[in-house]
Amino acid sequence: MAKVFLIGAGPGDPELMTLKAARALRAADVVLVDELVHRGCLAHARPGARIIEVGKRGGSQSTPQVFIEKMMLKIVDAGQTVARLKGGDPFVFGRGGEEMQALLEAGVEVEVIPGITAGIGVPAALGIPVTHREIACGVTFVTGRTRDGREPNWEALARSGTTLVVYMGLRRLEQIASRLGKAGLPEATPACAIENGTLRTQREIVSTLAGLPAAAARARLASPAIIVVGEVVRFARASALEPKARAA
Ligand code: SAH
């Protein structure tokens, strides 16, 4: 029976995709791919497989979620296997949960294939160990772009003793840094922003909580970018960057 593979493509460099993801891609008749996914990942698709690009990043008009879900149901109904390829891990700020729910409710078989999320893989490419035992007692992932304006509990985050990783936070970087500062996180806390992590086009700004917004603005850092705040950022080093994949 036809099914849907819900696949994480990893943080950027196509070599960071899993073997299992590559196998699922080979099995698919139709590949639905998000914009953030490196086109090199599609090299594993079967020749002749239909590739459909869905979703646009960074606030531009994206393919409506409902439309994507309907499209997958239609393809599976026609007896074809779908590979739904999403950036990073499908369940980390990726709406993979919503897609899985819609498919399961329609009685479609779903196999989830996890991927390396940007929040771990991108700092790692700089040599940042997000949960270094002596420095951080954990890591917290938050999004800077909250639905219906809800904010994370910045006070709790500032007190948590965990490394903070912010997805989709670049546009609100100044606000995020000031909220964290007011919440009690020292302004000198190391902080960095990494654009196009693990790719040849990677750029990073290493600074402090107080200095990062202006530094990122000066460098005209752009999306996709991830923000890391915490003492572990001291490990950041450019020498950890090679080898990088060619940008799409
Ligand atoms: N499911 C994805 C996240 C999707 S949300 C994952 O698990 O990684 C998109 C956000 O992820 C971007 O706004 C950015 O904050 C982050 N991101 C994804 N790829 C990135 C990359 N190569 N470099 C830096 N940040 C990235």
Short mmCIF file of C-alpha atoms and ligand atoms in Angstrom, two decimals:
data_model
loop_
_atom_site.label_atom_id
_atom_site.label_comp_id
_atom_site.label_asym_id
_atom_site.label_seq_id
_atom_site.Cartn_x
_atom_site.Cartn_y
_atom_site.Cartn_z
CA MET A 1 0.00 0.00 0.00
CA ALA A 2 1.15 3.54 -0.74
CA LYS A 3 2.39 5.52 2.22
CA VAL A 4 3.98 8.78 3.21
CA PHE A 5 7.52 9.10 4.49
CA LEU A 6 7.83 12.20 6.63
CA ILE A 7 11.52 12.90 6.32
CA GLY A 8 14.01 15.23 7.96
CA ALA A 9 16.64 16.34 5.46
CA GLY A 10 19.06 17.69 8.07
CA PRO A 11 20.26 21.23 8.65
CA GLY A 12 21.70 22.11 5.25
CA ASP A 13 24.66 20.11 3.94
CA PRO A 14 23.02 17.21 2.06
CA GLU A 15 25.61 14.80 3.48
CA LEU A 16 23.98 15.35 6.86
CA MET A 17 20.84 13.56 5.69
CA THR A 18 20.43 10.01 7.05
CA LEU A 19 20.84 6.76 5.10
CA LYS A 20 17.27 5.95 5.95
CA ALA A 21 16.09 9.22 4.41
CA ALA A 22 18.02 8.40 1.24
CA ARG A 23 16.41 4.97 1.07
CA ALA A 24 12.92 6.43 1.51
CA LEU A 25 13.61 8.97 -1.22
CA ARG A 26 14.57 6.17 -3.58
CA ALA A 27 11.26 4.45 -2.82
CA ALA A 28 9.09 7.49 -3.51
CA ASP A 29 7.06 8.22 -6.64
CA VAL A 30 6.50 11.82 -5.61
CA VAL A 31 8.74 14.06 -3.51
CA LEU A 32 7.27 17.12 -1.80
CA VAL A 33 10.14 19.33 -0.79
CA ASP A 34 10.33 22.42 1.40
CA GLU A 35 12.30 25.44 0.31
CA LEU A 36 14.93 25.15 3.04
CA VAL A 37 15.96 21.69 1.89
CA HIS A 38 19.25 21.62 -0.05
CA ARG A 39 18.58 20.49 -3.61
CA GLY A 40 21.49 18.06 -3.32
CA CYS A 41 19.22 15.86 -1.21
CA LEU A 42 17.10 15.22 -4.29
CA ALA A 43 20.00 13.33 -5.89
CA HIS A 44 18.67 10.33 -3.95
CA ALA A 45 15.24 10.49 -5.56
CA ARG A 46 14.44 7.91 -8.20
CA PRO A 47 15.00 9.19 -11.73
CA GLY A 48 11.57 10.10 -13.05
CA ALA A 49 10.11 10.76 -9.61
CA ARG A 50 7.89 13.81 -9.56
CA ILE A 51 9.41 16.62 -7.52
CA ILE A 52 7.00 19.21 -6.13
CA GLU A 53 8.34 22.32 -4.42
CA VAL A 54 6.17 23.56 -1.58
CA GLY A 55 6.58 26.27 0.99
CA LYS A 56 8.54 29.48 0.94
CA ARG A 57 10.59 30.73 3.80
CA GLY A 58 10.88 33.96 5.70
CA GLY A 59 7.44 35.46 5.57
CA SER A 60 6.83 35.27 1.83
CA GLN A 61 3.71 33.51 0.64
CA SER A 62 3.93 29.82 1.41
CA THR A 63 1.90 26.95 0.06
CA PRO A 64 -0.98 26.73 2.52
CA GLN A 65 -0.58 23.84 4.93
CA VAL A 66 -4.04 22.47 4.16
CA PHE A 67 -3.20 22.42 0.47
CA ILE A 68 -0.03 20.40 1.10
CA GLU A 69 -1.93 17.92 3.24
CA LYS A 70 -4.67 17.53 0.61
CA MET A 71 -2.09 17.06 -2.11
CA MET A 72 -0.41 14.24 -0.19
CA LEU A 73 -3.75 12.50 0.35
CA LYS A 74 -4.56 12.72 -3.34
CA ILE A 75 -1.23 11.24 -4.37
CA VAL A 76 -1.49 8.38 -1.86
CA ASP A 77 -5.07 7.71 -2.99
CA ALA A 78 -3.72 7.27 -6.49
CA GLY A 79 -1.47 4.52 -5.14
CA GLN A 80 1.77 6.49 -5.17
CA THR A 81 4.32 6.69 -2.39
CA VAL A 82 5.16 10.16 -1.10
CA ALA A 83 8.41 11.42 0.38
CA ARG A 84 7.68 14.60 2.31
CA LEU A 85 11.09 16.18 2.73
CA LYS A 86 11.47 18.89 5.35
CA GLY A 87 14.47 20.82 6.61
CA GLY A 88 16.20 19.66 9.79
CA ASP A 89 13.94 17.38 11.79
CA PRO A 90 10.30 17.19 10.68
CA PHE A 91 8.99 17.54 14.23
CA VAL A 92 11.08 20.52 15.36
CA PHE A 93 9.33 23.74 14.34
CA GLY A 94 8.53 22.03 11.07
CA ARG A 95 4.79 21.39 11.20
CA GLY A 96 5.55 17.72 10.74
CA GLY A 97 3.21 16.96 13.60
CA GLU A 98 0.32 18.67 11.86
CA GLU A 99 0.99 16.84 8.61
CA MET A 100 1.26 13.49 10.36
CA GLN A 101 -2.01 14.11 12.19
CA ALA A 102 -3.88 14.96 9.00
CA LEU A 103 -2.53 11.87 7.26
CA LEU A 104 -3.26 9.52 10.15
CA GLU A 105 -6.79 10.90 10.47
CA ALA A 106 -7.32 10.06 6.80
CA GLY A 107 -6.11 6.51 7.46
CA VAL A 108 -2.80 6.91 5.63
CA GLU A 109 0.29 5.06 6.79
CA VAL A 110 3.06 7.45 7.86
CA GLU A 111 6.69 6.61 8.53
CA VAL A 112 8.63 9.33 10.30
CA ILE A 113 12.34 9.57 9.56
CA PRO A 114 14.04 12.00 11.94
CA GLY A 115 16.72 14.40 10.83
CA ILE A 116 19.44 16.48 12.46
CA THR A 117 17.75 19.64 13.59
CA ALA A 118 19.37 23.00 12.82
CA GLY A 119 19.43 23.82 16.54
CA ILE A 120 21.97 21.07 17.16
CA GLY A 121 23.64 20.57 13.78
CA VAL A 122 24.34 24.21 13.01
CA PRO A 123 26.04 25.08 16.34
CA ALA A 124 27.94 21.78 16.05
CA ALA A 125 29.36 22.91 12.71
CA LEU A 126 31.01 25.75 14.64
CA GLY A 127 32.21 23.40 17.36
CA ILE A 128 29.56 24.52 19.85
CA PRO A 129 28.51 21.61 22.08
CA VAL A 130 25.05 22.79 23.12
CA THR A 131 24.94 20.68 26.29
CA HIS A 132 28.57 20.73 27.39
CA ARG A 133 28.34 19.07 30.80
CA GLU A 134 30.41 21.55 32.76
CA ILE A 135 28.70 24.61 31.31
CA ALA A 136 25.06 23.97 30.56
CA CYS A 137 22.58 21.65 32.22
CA GLY A 138 20.63 21.30 29.03
CA VAL A 139 19.43 23.08 25.94
CA THR A 140 16.14 24.81 25.25
CA PHE A 141 14.72 25.32 21.77
CA VAL A 142 12.37 28.22 21.27
CA THR A 143 10.98 30.05 18.29
CA GLY A 144 11.30 33.79 17.88
CA ARG A 145 8.23 33.93 15.71
CA THR A 146 5.37 33.02 17.94
CA ARG A 147 1.95 32.23 16.68
CA ASP A 148 -0.71 34.66 17.94
CA GLY A 149 1.97 36.77 19.63
CA ARG A 150 2.59 34.42 22.53
CA GLU A 151 6.05 34.91 24.05
CA PRO A 152 8.22 32.34 25.73
CA ASN A 153 8.68 32.83 29.48
CA TRP A 154 11.94 34.79 29.23
CA GLU A 155 12.42 34.94 33.01
CA ALA A 156 12.24 31.17 33.25
CA LEU A 157 14.64 30.81 30.32
CA ALA A 158 17.11 33.28 31.82
CA ARG A 159 17.13 31.26 35.05
CA SER A 160 17.17 27.83 33.44
CA GLY A 161 20.92 27.30 33.20
CA THR A 162 20.38 25.81 29.76
CA THR A 163 21.81 26.89 26.44
CA LEU A 164 19.16 28.78 24.54
CA VAL A 165 18.66 28.10 20.83
CA VAL A 166 16.25 30.37 18.97
CA TYR A 167 14.80 29.32 15.62
CA MET A 168 13.32 31.96 13.31
CA GLY A 169 14.48 34.68 15.66
CA LEU A 170 16.62 36.90 13.45
CA ARG A 171 13.97 39.45 12.68
CA ARG A 172 13.15 39.90 16.34
CA LEU A 173 16.72 39.59 17.56
CA GLU A 174 16.83 42.99 19.19
CA GLN A 175 13.61 42.37 21.08
CA ILE A 176 14.69 38.87 22.12
CA ALA A 177 18.06 40.09 23.42
CA SER A 178 16.48 42.92 25.36
CA ARG A 179 13.80 40.63 26.87
CA LEU A 180 16.47 38.17 27.99
CA GLY A 181 18.57 41.00 29.43
CA LYS A 182 15.60 42.39 31.36
CA ALA A 183 14.83 38.86 32.52
CA GLY A 184 18.21 38.77 34.23
CA LEU A 185 20.55 37.10 31.76
CA PRO A 186 23.91 38.95 31.96
CA GLU A 187 24.53 41.18 28.96
CA ALA A 188 28.00 39.68 28.58
CA THR A 189 26.63 36.18 28.00
CA PRO A 190 28.21 34.84 24.81
CA ALA A 191 25.76 34.74 21.91
CA CYS A 192 25.99 34.02 18.23
CA ALA A 193 23.88 34.02 15.11
CA ILE A 194 24.62 31.61 12.27
CA GLU A 195 23.27 32.06 8.76
CA ASN A 196 23.09 29.15 6.29
CA GLY A 197 24.71 26.81 8.78
CA THR A 198 26.68 23.80 7.44
CA LEU A 199 26.62 25.25 3.93
CA ARG A 200 29.38 26.88 1.95
CA THR A 201 27.51 30.15 2.33
CA GLN A 202 27.62 29.91 6.12
CA ARG A 203 28.31 33.13 7.97
CA GLU A 204 28.36 33.61 11.69
CA ILE A 205 28.54 36.46 14.15
CA VAL A 206 29.91 35.68 17.57
CA SER A 207 29.26 38.36 20.16
CA THR A 208 27.47 38.87 23.47
CA LEU A 209 23.81 39.04 24.31
CA ALA A 210 23.99 42.84 24.33
CA GLY A 211 26.18 43.15 21.24
CA LEU A 212 24.64 40.57 18.93
CA PRO A 213 21.67 42.51 17.50
CA ALA A 214 23.78 45.41 16.24
CA ALA A 215 26.56 43.11 15.01
CA ALA A 216 24.10 40.93 13.10
CA ALA A 217 22.45 44.01 11.59
CA ARG A 218 25.84 45.42 10.54
CA ALA A 219 26.71 42.16 8.82
CA ARG A 220 23.26 42.08 7.23
CA LEU A 221 22.76 38.56 8.44
CA ALA A 222 19.78 36.98 6.72
CA SER A 223 17.39 34.07 7.12
CA PRO A 224 17.73 31.16 7.65
CA ALA A 225 19.68 31.87 10.79
CA ILE A 226 19.80 30.33 14.21
CA ILE A 227 20.67 32.13 17.43
CA VAL A 228 22.58 30.48 20.25
CA VAL A 229 22.87 32.11 23.67
CA GLY A 230 24.97 30.70 26.49
CA GLU A 231 28.48 30.06 27.75
CA VAL A 232 28.91 27.17 25.30
CA VAL A 233 29.20 29.77 22.51
CA ARG A 234 32.78 30.32 23.73
CA PHE A 235 33.68 27.13 21.85
CA ALA A 236 32.71 28.64 18.49
CA ARG A 237 35.56 28.45 16.00
CA ALA A 238 35.76 29.00 12.29
CA SER A 239 38.18 26.09 11.85
CA ALA A 240 35.32 23.70 12.56
CA LEU A 241 33.60 24.73 9.37
CA GLU A 242 35.15 22.45 6.75
CA PRO A 243 34.02 20.63 4.74
CA LYS A 244 30.93 22.45 3.57
CA ALA A 245 28.52 21.62 0.83
CA ARG A 246 27.98 23.80 -2.16
CA ALA A 247 25.05 26.10 -1.64
CA ALA A 248 21.93 25.34 -3.64
N1 SAH B 1 12.54 21.69 11.11
C1 SAH B 1 13.70 22.58 11.03
C2 SAH B 1 13.38 23.99 11.47
C3 SAH B 1 12.40 24.71 10.59
S1 SAH B 1 12.10 26.34 11.11
C4 SAH B 1 14.84 21.97 11.85
O1 SAH B 1 14.61 21.01 12.61
O2 SAH B 1 15.96 22.44 11.73
C5 SAH B 1 13.24 27.24 10.13
C6 SAH B 1 14.31 27.84 11.00
O3 SAH B 1 15.32 26.87 11.27
C7 SAH B 1 15.06 28.97 10.34
O4 SAH B 1 14.38 30.19 10.46
C8 SAH B 1 16.34 28.97 11.15
O5 SAH B 1 16.16 29.55 12.41
C9 SAH B 1 16.56 27.49 11.35
N2 SAH B 1 17.44 26.93 10.30
C10 SAH B 1 17.13 25.97 9.43
N3 SAH B 1 18.18 25.68 8.64
C11 SAH B 1 19.19 26.49 9.03
C12 SAH B 1 20.54 26.67 8.61
N4 SAH B 1 21.08 25.95 7.62
N5 SAH B 1 21.29 27.61 9.24
C13 SAH B 1 20.78 28.34 10.24
N6 SAH B 1 19.51 28.20 10.68
C14 SAH B 1 18.73 27.29 10.09
#
